[in-house]
Coordinates of C-alpha atoms and ligand atoms in Angstrom, one line a residue:
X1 CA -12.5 -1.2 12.1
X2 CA -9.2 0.8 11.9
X3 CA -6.0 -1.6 11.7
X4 CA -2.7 -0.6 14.0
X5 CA -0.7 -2.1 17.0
X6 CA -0.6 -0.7 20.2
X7 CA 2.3 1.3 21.0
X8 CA 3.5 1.9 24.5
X9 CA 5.6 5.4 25.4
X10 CA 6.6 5.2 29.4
X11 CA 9.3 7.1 30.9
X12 CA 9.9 9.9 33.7
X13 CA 8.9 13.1 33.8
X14 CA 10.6 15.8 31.3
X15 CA 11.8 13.3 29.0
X16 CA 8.8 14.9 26.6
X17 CA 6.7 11.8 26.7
X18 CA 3.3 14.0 26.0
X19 CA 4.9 16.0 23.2
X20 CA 6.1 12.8 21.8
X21 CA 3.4 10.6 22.3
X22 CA 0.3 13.2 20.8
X23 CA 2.9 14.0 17.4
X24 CA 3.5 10.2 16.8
X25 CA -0.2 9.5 17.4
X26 CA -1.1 12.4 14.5
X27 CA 1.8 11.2 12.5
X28 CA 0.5 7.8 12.6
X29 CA -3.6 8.0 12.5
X30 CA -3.7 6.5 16.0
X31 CA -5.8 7.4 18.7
X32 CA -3.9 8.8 21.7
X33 CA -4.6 7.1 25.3
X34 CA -3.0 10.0 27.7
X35 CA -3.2 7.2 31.4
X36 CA -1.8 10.6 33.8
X37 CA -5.1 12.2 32.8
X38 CA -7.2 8.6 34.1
X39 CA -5.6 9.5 37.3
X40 CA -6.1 13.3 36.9
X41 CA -9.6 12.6 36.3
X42 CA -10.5 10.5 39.4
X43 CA -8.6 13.5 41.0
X44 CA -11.2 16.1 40.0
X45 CA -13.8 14.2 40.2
X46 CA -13.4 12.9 44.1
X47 CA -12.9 16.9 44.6
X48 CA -16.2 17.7 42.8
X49 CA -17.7 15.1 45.2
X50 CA -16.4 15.4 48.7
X51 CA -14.4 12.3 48.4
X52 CA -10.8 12.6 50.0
X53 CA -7.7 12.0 48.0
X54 CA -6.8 8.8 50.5
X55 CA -10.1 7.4 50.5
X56 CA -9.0 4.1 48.7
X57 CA -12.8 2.6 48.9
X58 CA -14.3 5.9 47.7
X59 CA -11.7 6.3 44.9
X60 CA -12.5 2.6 43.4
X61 CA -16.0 3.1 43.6
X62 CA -15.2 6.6 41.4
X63 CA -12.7 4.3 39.2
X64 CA -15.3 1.6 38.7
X65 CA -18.0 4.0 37.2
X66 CA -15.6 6.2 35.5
X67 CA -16.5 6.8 31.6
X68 CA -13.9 8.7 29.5
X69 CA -13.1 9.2 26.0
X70 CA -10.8 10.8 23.9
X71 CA -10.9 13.3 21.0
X72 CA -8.4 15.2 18.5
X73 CA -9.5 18.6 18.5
X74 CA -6.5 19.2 15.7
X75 CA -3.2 18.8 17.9
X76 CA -4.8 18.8 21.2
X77 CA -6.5 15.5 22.6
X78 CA -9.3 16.4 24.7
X79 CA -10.3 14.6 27.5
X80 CA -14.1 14.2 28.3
X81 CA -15.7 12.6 31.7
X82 CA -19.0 11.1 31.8
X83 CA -19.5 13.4 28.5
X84 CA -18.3 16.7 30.3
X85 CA -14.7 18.5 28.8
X86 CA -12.4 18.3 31.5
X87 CA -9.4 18.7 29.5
X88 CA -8.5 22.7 31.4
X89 CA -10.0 21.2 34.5
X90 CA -7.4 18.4 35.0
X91 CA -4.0 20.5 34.2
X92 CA -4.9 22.9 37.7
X93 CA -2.0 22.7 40.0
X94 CA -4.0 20.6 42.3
X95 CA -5.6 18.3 40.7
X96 CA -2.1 17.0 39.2
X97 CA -0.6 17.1 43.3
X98 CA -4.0 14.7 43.6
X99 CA -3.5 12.6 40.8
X100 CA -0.3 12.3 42.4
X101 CA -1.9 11.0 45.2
X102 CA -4.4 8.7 44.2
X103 CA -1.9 7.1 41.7
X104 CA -0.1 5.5 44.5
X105 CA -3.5 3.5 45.5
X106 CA -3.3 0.1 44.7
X107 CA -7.4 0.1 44.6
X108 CA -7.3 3.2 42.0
X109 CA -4.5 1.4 39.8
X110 CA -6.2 -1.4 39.9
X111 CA -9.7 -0.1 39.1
X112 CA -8.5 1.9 35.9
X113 CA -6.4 -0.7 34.3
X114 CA -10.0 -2.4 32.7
X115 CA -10.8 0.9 31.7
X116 CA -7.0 1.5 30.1
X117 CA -7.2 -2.2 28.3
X118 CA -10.7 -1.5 26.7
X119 CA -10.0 1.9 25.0
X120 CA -6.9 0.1 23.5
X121 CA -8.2 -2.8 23.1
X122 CA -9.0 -2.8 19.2
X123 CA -5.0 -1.5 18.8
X124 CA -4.5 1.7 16.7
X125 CA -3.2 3.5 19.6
X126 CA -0.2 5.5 21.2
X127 CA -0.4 4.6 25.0
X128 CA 1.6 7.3 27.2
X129 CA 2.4 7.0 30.9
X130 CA 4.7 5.1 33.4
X131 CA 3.3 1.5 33.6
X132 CA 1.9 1.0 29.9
X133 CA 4.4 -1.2 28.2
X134 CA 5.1 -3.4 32.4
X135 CA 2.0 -3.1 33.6
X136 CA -1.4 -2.3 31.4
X137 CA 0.2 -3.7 28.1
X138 CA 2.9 -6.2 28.5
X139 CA 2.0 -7.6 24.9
X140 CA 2.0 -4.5 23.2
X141 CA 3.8 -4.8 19.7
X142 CA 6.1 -1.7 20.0
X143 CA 7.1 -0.4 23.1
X144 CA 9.3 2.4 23.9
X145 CA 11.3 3.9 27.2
X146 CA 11.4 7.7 26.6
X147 CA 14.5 9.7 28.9
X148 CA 17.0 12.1 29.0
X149 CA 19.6 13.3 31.7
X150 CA 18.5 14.8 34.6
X151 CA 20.2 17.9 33.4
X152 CA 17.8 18.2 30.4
X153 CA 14.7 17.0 32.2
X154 CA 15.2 19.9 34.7
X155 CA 16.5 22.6 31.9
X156 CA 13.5 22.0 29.9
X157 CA 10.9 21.7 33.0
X158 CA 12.8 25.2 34.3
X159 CA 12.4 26.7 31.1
X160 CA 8.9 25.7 30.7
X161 CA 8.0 26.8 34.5
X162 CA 10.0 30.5 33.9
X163 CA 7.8 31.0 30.7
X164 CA 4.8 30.8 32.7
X165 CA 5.9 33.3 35.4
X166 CA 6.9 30.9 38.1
X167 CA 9.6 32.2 40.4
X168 CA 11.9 29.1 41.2
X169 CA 16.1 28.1 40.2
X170 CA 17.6 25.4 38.1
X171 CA 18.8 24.3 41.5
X172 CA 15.2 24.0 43.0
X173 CA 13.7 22.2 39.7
X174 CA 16.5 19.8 39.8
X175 CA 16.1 18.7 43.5
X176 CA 12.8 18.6 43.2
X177 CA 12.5 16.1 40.0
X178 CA 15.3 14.0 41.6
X179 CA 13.3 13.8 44.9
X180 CA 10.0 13.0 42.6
X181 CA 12.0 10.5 40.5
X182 CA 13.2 8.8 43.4
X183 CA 9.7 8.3 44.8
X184 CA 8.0 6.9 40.8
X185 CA 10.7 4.3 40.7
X186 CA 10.5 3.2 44.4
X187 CA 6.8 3.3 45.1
X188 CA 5.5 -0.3 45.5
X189 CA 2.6 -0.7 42.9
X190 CA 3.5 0.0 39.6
X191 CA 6.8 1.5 39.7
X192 CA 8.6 3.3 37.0
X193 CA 10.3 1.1 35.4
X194 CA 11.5 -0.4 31.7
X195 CA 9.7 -3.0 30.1
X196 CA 12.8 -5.3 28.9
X197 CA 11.6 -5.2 25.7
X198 CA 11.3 -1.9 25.6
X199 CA 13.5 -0.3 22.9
X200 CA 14.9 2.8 25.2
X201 CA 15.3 6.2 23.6
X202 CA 17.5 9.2 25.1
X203 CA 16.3 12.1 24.0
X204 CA 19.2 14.3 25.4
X205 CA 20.7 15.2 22.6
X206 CA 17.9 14.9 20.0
X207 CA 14.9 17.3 18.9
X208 CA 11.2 16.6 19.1
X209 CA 10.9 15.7 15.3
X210 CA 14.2 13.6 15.5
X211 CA 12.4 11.4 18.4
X212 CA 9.2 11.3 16.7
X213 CA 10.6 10.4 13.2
X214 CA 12.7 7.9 14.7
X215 CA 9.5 6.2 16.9
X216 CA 7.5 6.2 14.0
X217 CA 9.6 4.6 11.3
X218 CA 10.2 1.7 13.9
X219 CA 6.6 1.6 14.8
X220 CA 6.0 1.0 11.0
X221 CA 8.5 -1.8 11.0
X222 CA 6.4 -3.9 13.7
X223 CA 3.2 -2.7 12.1
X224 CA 4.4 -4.2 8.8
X225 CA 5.4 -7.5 10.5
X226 CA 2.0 -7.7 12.3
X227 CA -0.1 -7.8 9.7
X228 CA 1.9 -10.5 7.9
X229 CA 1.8 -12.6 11.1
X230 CA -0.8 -15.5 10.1
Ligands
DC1 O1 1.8 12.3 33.3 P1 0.9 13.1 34.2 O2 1.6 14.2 34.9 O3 -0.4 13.6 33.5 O4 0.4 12.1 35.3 C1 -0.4 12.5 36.4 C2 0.0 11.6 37.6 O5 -0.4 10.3 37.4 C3 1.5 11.6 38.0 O6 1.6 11.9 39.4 C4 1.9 10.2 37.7 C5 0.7 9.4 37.7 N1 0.7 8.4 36.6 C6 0.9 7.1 37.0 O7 1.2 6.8 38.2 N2 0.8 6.1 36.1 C7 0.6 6.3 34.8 N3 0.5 5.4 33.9 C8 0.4 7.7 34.4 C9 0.4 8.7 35.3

């Protein structure tokens, strides 16, 4: 069986959790547990099958039967439903204003977290989302709370969205994150929040491979001290 911790990476949006997260877990030999794509899942798959996005009973019921794995195809960490690749499928526009949706059910939060504990359950992992290190994890041995100001968050979610065409101002991306980050930290279930013990990491004013090398070598340090711990 392969040895490791479980590492936690939580944080809001445009603080480059993903980016972060999927580099650690190839620097490190862990597996990768992406939770927004658990939620983008039940998403697609309540579309493929009639079910509406506020149908909390018809959610669970997907949650409950829902089998997904993970798999490094080199960098990218492909997600497969009930042995089907949905890893294209899930990034659509809609499905992520769905996942949206059904992550503010208590029923579908509830109904994945099993599912979250079991694929890390034998450690080894990088665990990426917003409630990992509060809510699905609260022992994990290295937990982390991944930001940077909203100026940089909406600079490098602009500059992402301009590359790809879309037609929108710094001023509208920045609204728009505010108004979305207002809405993860306030919801009810499972806000976003920091774990206090969390070690909390700006990324402002640092590159990718500065936040990554910094994570890893203090991942190492608690990896080192778990495996002398009797
Ligand atoms: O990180 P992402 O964009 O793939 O997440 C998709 C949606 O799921 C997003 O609206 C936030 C939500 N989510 C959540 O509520 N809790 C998590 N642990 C991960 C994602």
């Amino acid at each position: 069986m392969k040895h490791g911790i479980v590492v936690t990476i939580d944080g809001p949006a445009g603080a480059g959790k993903s980016t972060v997260a999927r580099r650690l877990a190839r620097e490190l030999g862990y597996e990768l547990l992406d939770t927004g794509s658990l939620y983008r899942t039940v998403a697609l798959i309540a579309r493929q099958r009639g079910i509406a996005w506020d149908d909390e009973p018809g959610l669970a019921d997907i949650c409950r039967s829902l089998e997904v794995e993970f798999r490094f195809d080199g960098d990218v960490n492909r997600v497969m439903a009930h042995g089907s690749d949905v890893s294209d499928d899930i990034r659509q526009p809609a499905i992520s204003q769905g996942a949206s949706q059904v992550s503010a059910l208590p029923a579908v939060r509830a109904g994945l977290l099993d599912l979250q504990r079991r694929i890390g359950a034998s450690g080894g992992v990088v665990v990426e989302g917003r409630d990992t290190g509060t809510v699905v994890f609260p022992r994990a041995q290295a937990k982390f709370f991944l930001t940077a100001s909203d100026q940089v968050r909406a600079r490098r979610r602009y500059d992402e969205l301009t590359s790809a065409g879309a037609d929108i101002t710094f001023e509208e991306t920045l609204t728009e994150q505010r108004t979305r980050d207002q809405r993860d930290s306030g919801r009810d279930v499972a806000p976003l929040a920091r774990a206090p013990d969390a070690v909390l990491v700006d990324s402002s004013d640092m590159s990718v491979d500065q936040v990554v090398a910094d994570i890893a070598a203090q991942v190492r340090t608690r990896e080192a001290a778990h495996h002398e711990e009797p």
